[in-house]
XYZ file of C-alpha atoms in Angstrom:
413
model
C 40.776 2.423 31.466
C 38.055 4.235 33.474
C 38.543 7.244 31.223
C 38.289 5.071 28.232
C 35.011 3.690 29.400
C 33.675 7.135 30.374
C 34.489 8.422 26.962
C 32.703 5.572 25.187
C 29.692 6.210 27.233
C 29.641 9.838 26.480
C 30.092 9.255 22.756
C 27.242 6.941 22.499
C 24.374 8.616 20.850
C 21.327 9.154 23.333
C 18.806 8.112 20.562
C 19.539 5.445 17.940
C 19.362 7.076 14.567
C 17.557 3.872 13.295
C 14.305 5.288 15.152
C 14.413 8.462 12.931
C 14.443 6.233 9.949
C 11.400 4.460 11.264
C 9.632 7.826 11.834
C 10.594 8.866 8.339
C 9.557 5.752 6.758
C 6.061 6.202 8.597
C 5.965 9.544 7.207
C 6.458 8.162 3.675
C 3.764 5.695 4.043
C 1.442 8.163 5.464
C 1.912 10.685 2.861
C 1.808 8.264 -0.065
C -1.384 6.170 1.051
C -2.952 9.485 2.083
C -3.110 10.583 -1.506
C -3.382 7.124 -3.402
C -5.626 5.494 -0.640
C -8.277 8.138 -0.730
C -8.940 7.934 -4.539
C -12.660 7.491 -3.789
C -12.939 11.055 -2.545
C -11.986 12.321 -5.948
C -14.332 10.206 -7.911
C -17.328 12.445 -7.818
C -15.594 15.821 -8.078
C -13.555 14.498 -11.204
C -16.855 13.270 -12.789
C -18.371 16.737 -12.247
C -15.308 18.746 -13.199
C -14.725 16.872 -16.368
C -18.125 15.882 -17.284
C -17.403 12.161 -17.502
C -18.995 9.119 -16.074
C -17.821 6.542 -13.478
C -15.978 4.276 -16.015
C -13.623 7.115 -17.162
C -12.680 7.768 -13.553
C -12.190 4.040 -12.974
C -9.813 4.079 -15.952
C -7.730 6.612 -14.050
C -7.495 4.395 -11.099
C -6.887 1.345 -13.146
C -3.952 3.102 -14.698
C -2.692 4.414 -11.543
C -2.772 0.976 -9.745
C -1.248 -0.789 -12.706
C 1.603 1.716 -12.865
C 1.918 1.633 -8.976
C 2.353 -2.205 -9.044
C 5.194 -2.018 -11.699
C 6.765 0.879 -9.876
C 6.851 -1.223 -6.687
C 8.655 -4.177 -8.371
C 11.255 -1.500 -9.719
C 11.700 0.331 -6.394
C 12.713 -2.944 -4.936
C 15.481 -3.219 -7.103
C 16.441 0.366 -7.132
C 16.601 0.302 -3.126
C 19.102 -2.393 -3.266
C 21.085 -0.692 -5.838
C 21.038 3.212 -5.348
C 19.539 3.081 -1.769
C 16.133 3.839 -0.211
C 16.996 7.543 0.441
C 17.158 8.396 -3.313
C 14.141 6.245 -4.323
C 12.036 8.067 -1.543
C 13.467 11.522 -2.581
C 12.478 10.956 -6.255
C 9.149 9.634 -5.108
C 8.253 12.983 -3.269
C 9.357 14.972 -6.402
C 7.151 12.960 -8.681
C 4.189 13.152 -6.172
C 4.685 16.978 -5.924
C 4.772 17.455 -9.669
C 1.556 15.170 -10.004
C -0.368 17.362 -7.292
C 0.670 20.746 -8.410
C 0.329 20.066 -12.091
C -3.217 18.778 -11.601
C -4.411 22.337 -11.041
C -3.896 22.971 -14.801
C -5.840 19.868 -15.763
C -8.776 20.538 -18.228
C -9.412 17.062 -19.502
C -9.797 13.661 -17.805
C -6.708 12.529 -19.880
C -4.577 15.127 -18.108
C -5.355 13.261 -14.815
C -4.573 9.899 -16.421
C -1.079 11.287 -17.187
C -0.466 13.302 -14.100
C -2.060 10.877 -11.522
C -2.207 7.690 -13.272
C 1.251 7.705 -14.642
C 3.583 10.295 -13.077
C 2.046 10.194 -9.555
C 1.689 6.487 -9.346
C 5.457 5.994 -10.113
C 6.027 8.240 -6.970
C 3.343 6.013 -5.106
C 5.272 2.984 -6.041
C 8.617 4.381 -5.241
C 7.628 5.196 -1.612
C 6.147 1.661 -0.800
C 6.610 -0.749 1.955
C 9.008 -2.497 -0.061
C 11.439 0.454 -0.323
C 11.340 1.314 3.358
C 11.541 -2.316 4.548
C 15.246 -2.359 2.850
C 16.229 0.499 5.011
C 14.614 -1.041 8.292
C 16.406 -4.334 7.674
C 19.715 -2.517 7.553
C 19.210 -0.325 10.566
C 17.817 -3.017 12.871
C 19.412 -6.351 13.880
C 16.553 -7.045 16.180
C 12.967 -5.893 16.495
C 12.753 -5.767 12.662
C 9.234 -7.265 12.566
C 8.179 -4.711 15.172
C 9.709 -1.816 13.238
C 8.144 -2.812 9.932
C 4.706 -3.197 11.569
C 4.994 0.324 12.907
C 5.973 1.661 9.475
C 3.069 -0.313 7.798
C 0.592 1.345 10.160
C 1.142 4.678 8.261
C -0.439 3.037 5.210
C -3.502 2.764 7.383
C -3.228 6.101 9.021
C -2.877 7.944 5.773
C -6.231 7.157 4.379
C -7.911 7.424 7.860
C -6.756 10.980 8.220
C -6.838 12.215 4.656
C -10.469 10.876 3.749
C -12.583 13.016 6.120
C -10.051 15.905 5.480
C -10.336 15.667 1.675
C -14.129 15.628 1.894
C -14.070 18.639 4.097
C -11.457 20.596 2.153
C -12.904 19.612 -1.430
C -16.309 21.108 -0.187
C -14.408 24.231 1.075
C -11.923 24.982 -1.718
C -12.500 22.388 -4.600
C -10.135 19.496 -5.472
C -7.756 21.489 -7.502
C -6.818 23.779 -4.699
C -6.740 20.838 -2.233
C -3.975 19.351 -4.577
C -2.022 22.529 -4.700
C -2.008 22.595 -0.864
C -0.723 19.083 -0.563
C 1.721 19.421 -3.457
C 3.163 22.578 -1.817
C 3.784 20.788 1.454
C 5.167 17.787 -0.335
C 7.444 20.033 -2.439
C 8.692 22.368 0.473
C 8.760 19.877 3.226
C 8.965 16.306 2.391
C 11.488 16.526 -0.565
C 14.206 18.185 1.648
C 13.325 15.903 4.645
C 14.135 12.759 2.807
C 17.004 14.074 0.812
C 18.819 15.448 3.742
C 17.832 13.393 6.810
C 16.892 9.795 5.370
C 20.065 7.485 5.565
C 20.205 4.153 3.885
C 22.378 2.427 6.636
C 24.498 2.967 9.674
C 28.063 3.894 8.569
C 29.567 1.020 10.423
C 27.352 -1.336 8.449
C 28.508 -0.167 5.022
C 31.366 -2.701 4.784
C 29.156 -5.398 6.060
C 26.502 -4.664 3.314
C 29.383 -4.711 0.622
C 30.419 -8.121 1.876
C 27.000 -9.441 1.906
C 26.502 -8.248 -1.705
C 29.416 -10.231 -2.766
C 28.241 -13.393 -1.003
C 24.766 -12.899 -2.741
C 26.178 -12.389 -6.344
C 24.712 -15.553 -7.801
C 21.124 -14.816 -6.618
C 21.443 -11.178 -7.661
C 22.536 -12.272 -10.922
C 19.379 -14.320 -11.493
C 16.502 -12.856 -13.522
C 13.778 -11.428 -11.220
C 11.458 -13.540 -13.165
C 12.954 -16.813 -12.284
C 10.603 -17.370 -9.448
C 7.747 -17.763 -11.810
C 9.245 -21.208 -12.828
C 7.569 -22.662 -9.728
C 3.886 -23.245 -9.353
C 3.945 -22.328 -5.852
C 4.831 -18.547 -6.984
C 1.712 -18.591 -9.083
C -0.541 -19.646 -6.088
C 0.995 -16.785 -4.031
C 0.453 -14.350 -6.806
C -3.182 -15.341 -7.655
C -4.023 -15.019 -3.892
C -2.442 -11.726 -3.482
C -4.180 -10.564 -6.847
C -7.504 -11.301 -5.094
C -6.382 -9.667 -2.028
C -5.535 -6.412 -4.026
C -8.802 -6.511 -5.999
C -10.891 -6.718 -2.859
C -9.177 -4.108 -0.589
C -7.173 -1.469 -2.646
C -9.185 -1.714 -5.793
C -12.854 -2.093 -4.259
C -12.635 -0.033 -1.042
C -10.226 2.810 -1.778
C -11.701 3.401 -5.278
C -15.396 2.734 -4.900
C -16.374 2.894 -1.140
C -17.229 6.486 -1.056
C -19.434 6.503 -4.084
C -20.909 3.095 -2.908
C -22.032 4.815 0.205
C -23.309 7.704 -1.670
C -25.365 5.313 -3.798
C -27.041 3.921 -0.695
C -28.049 7.280 0.365
C -25.473 8.094 2.924
C -23.923 11.575 3.147
C -20.289 12.100 2.245
C -19.596 13.165 5.869
C -20.942 9.862 7.097
C -19.053 7.871 4.604
C -15.963 10.008 5.561
C -16.605 9.066 9.359
C -16.896 5.313 8.457
C -13.639 5.424 6.372
C -11.982 6.878 9.514
C -13.232 3.945 11.528
C -12.029 1.762 8.720
C -8.545 3.351 9.255
C -8.562 2.773 13.031
C -9.592 -0.888 12.563
C -6.926 -1.125 9.894
C -4.254 -0.076 12.426
C -5.565 -2.322 15.357
C -5.781 -5.299 12.755
C -2.251 -4.629 11.399
C -0.755 -4.643 14.854
C -2.758 -7.783 16.294
C -2.197 -9.845 13.277
C 1.376 -8.771 12.910
C 2.081 -9.817 16.411
C 0.483 -13.202 16.166
C 1.721 -13.941 12.729
C 5.014 -15.147 14.252
C 2.994 -17.647 16.300
C 0.234 -18.789 14.164
C -0.132 -20.817 10.809
C 0.041 -18.111 8.375
C -2.103 -19.955 5.833
C -4.782 -20.470 8.216
C -4.524 -16.870 9.398
C -4.992 -15.576 5.823
C -8.001 -17.851 5.519
C -9.517 -16.414 8.455
C -8.919 -12.811 7.279
C -10.442 -13.527 3.960
C -13.499 -15.263 5.569
C -13.928 -12.044 7.698
C -14.142 -10.001 4.668
C -16.852 -12.267 3.257
C -18.837 -11.726 6.411
C -18.357 -7.946 6.010
C -19.386 -7.944 2.397
C -22.495 -9.874 3.283
C -23.456 -7.307 5.746
C -23.076 -4.433 3.303
C -24.875 -6.320 0.638
C -28.053 -7.284 2.500
C -28.651 -4.631 4.982
C -28.929 -1.005 4.169
C -28.398 0.923 7.494
C -25.717 3.416 8.756
C -24.837 1.048 11.581
C -24.130 -1.688 9.140
C -21.919 0.639 7.150
C -19.673 1.156 10.369
C -19.992 -2.552 11.102
C -18.530 -3.229 7.559
C -15.742 -0.603 8.126
C -14.735 -2.472 11.536
C -14.631 -5.841 10.089
C -13.212 -5.205 6.580
C -10.741 -2.611 7.947
C -9.347 -5.188 10.418
C -8.292 -7.268 7.542
C -6.944 -4.695 5.092
C -3.270 -4.042 5.664
C -2.950 -6.756 8.165
C -2.682 -9.240 5.285
C 0.930 -7.839 4.644
C 2.412 -9.477 7.689
C 1.388 -13.105 7.078
C 2.089 -12.809 3.281
C 5.500 -11.522 4.158
C 6.145 -14.385 6.379
C 5.011 -16.893 3.743
C 7.163 -15.216 1.137
C 10.267 -15.093 3.307
C 9.872 -18.817 4.064
C 9.321 -19.821 0.389
C 11.684 -17.478 -1.400
C 14.472 -17.273 1.369
C 15.881 -14.122 2.728
C 18.408 -13.480 0.004
C 15.987 -13.104 -2.789
C 13.162 -11.729 -0.593
C 13.259 -8.119 -1.850
C 13.034 -8.891 -5.603
C 10.560 -11.887 -4.979
C 8.115 -9.891 -2.766
C 8.473 -6.975 -5.078
C 7.234 -9.096 -7.974
C 4.592 -10.765 -5.945
C 3.453 -7.236 -4.806
C 3.048 -6.338 -8.287
C 0.239 -8.830 -8.641
C -1.515 -7.262 -5.519
C -1.447 -3.920 -7.402
C -2.422 -5.527 -10.588
C -5.452 -6.927 -8.844
C -6.160 -3.626 -7.311
C -6.176 -2.118 -10.841
C -8.783 -4.582 -11.986
C -10.566 -4.099 -8.667
C -11.060 -0.526 -9.566
C -11.813 -1.011 -13.257
C -14.422 -3.796 -13.184
C -16.630 -2.238 -10.523
C -16.618 0.925 -12.516
C -17.646 -1.088 -15.608
C -20.416 -2.987 -13.741
C -21.687 0.071 -12.254
C -21.955 1.612 -15.666
C -24.051 -1.385 -16.734
C -26.241 -1.903 -13.777
C -25.996 1.556 -11.763
C -25.296 -0.274 -8.585
C -22.528 -2.301 -6.879
C -24.447 -5.433 -6.166
C -22.854 -7.633 -8.923
C -19.470 -6.232 -7.670
C -20.210 -7.317 -4.103
C -21.122 -10.748 -5.201
C -17.839 -11.140 -7.476
C -15.670 -10.135 -4.615
C -17.458 -12.634 -2.262
C -16.708 -15.441 -4.699
C -13.203 -14.268 -5.148
C -12.424 -14.171 -1.550
C -14.032 -17.605 -1.084
C -11.894 -19.083 -3.694
C -8.705 -17.322 -2.259
C -9.410 -18.827 1.198
C -9.285 -22.302 -0.503
C -6.338 -21.576 -2.796
C -4.107 -20.362 0.010
C -4.392 -23.852 1.733
C -2.963 -25.656 -1.214
C 0.354 -24.045 -0.528
C 2.909 -26.692 0.528
C 5.286 -25.195 2.822
C 8.059 -27.864 2.215
C 8.419 -26.191 -1.290
C 11.094 -23.728 -0.439
C 13.031 -22.161 -3.284
C 16.275 -21.616 -1.758
């Protein structure tokens, strides 16, 4: 009896492999958003390289975010069917091809195809939806904490890549920067995910098959069935505005907006680093309190903070206010994922959570696509971002009101 107990203790792994999955998932978020979330650093270099105006570069961003949104919805279904490991590996292959192929681009349409289409499918496949499937499989407890840690990678990527991009683009140009990143992704990240990422613990394989049989009815439903309910459209409209005012506005136009105010690229890069730090802090704090606080009110507060930050940026032109904006707005960015996830899990239920949240997340990226295109169009007409900032303020106020109309008694289980 004693030997059996001793043997059991000796065979128990010292470190649970699920924690390696968390680390790899963090790396996936970091690597993906490091490229996608720093689009603003490519705006001016692409304008100069291809002799195009801001609208054309905004079209690249619009295409990228639109395809990104569709890919997220597809990735959620693929992760359930073929597993997150294959989806993440394909993601790294596509991103590597995008980055290395961009070296040969001689026209802005080459970037539309390489970055806007091919690369963006890769961005979408390595989304928080994909890695969340793996985290839920590996952890019976601490799922929320582990997902929050992974999501921090979405904030850390742009925080590190933005100043690094600005520095390296000045030193070597954007093409060689993409070659550098593409080589790292191809030689390191592809084998890393292909060889070491595991979809679930071996002992859970039978359990997963049994669960899939129990959920045949829900899985057999069309992924569009949730749109029969008005509450789904309220969530989608709110998430659309969220994407319009964070990924669309900030990640595409914040760097050129700062340059238009007379700030140096280095100063704007430092502000975006502060933005990333605030993003990480906000994600952790909001993720922690989302279990204890009314999520509708929490989202209303976050949208109100964005309005205040935009008013600072709109009326005061001073470097200190740029960093104040970065602190306030950054605090709310990825922090909205936790309360939105909680709302969706309660409304749609656990069994259809992956497909439902994947579809809702498409609307976030759809909003982000228009949030990158419309400011570019307005800038082409007025040569400033004043009208864009006012538009975002109005949309955020509308969203804060709209989210309060959600009736939590309307559960779709």
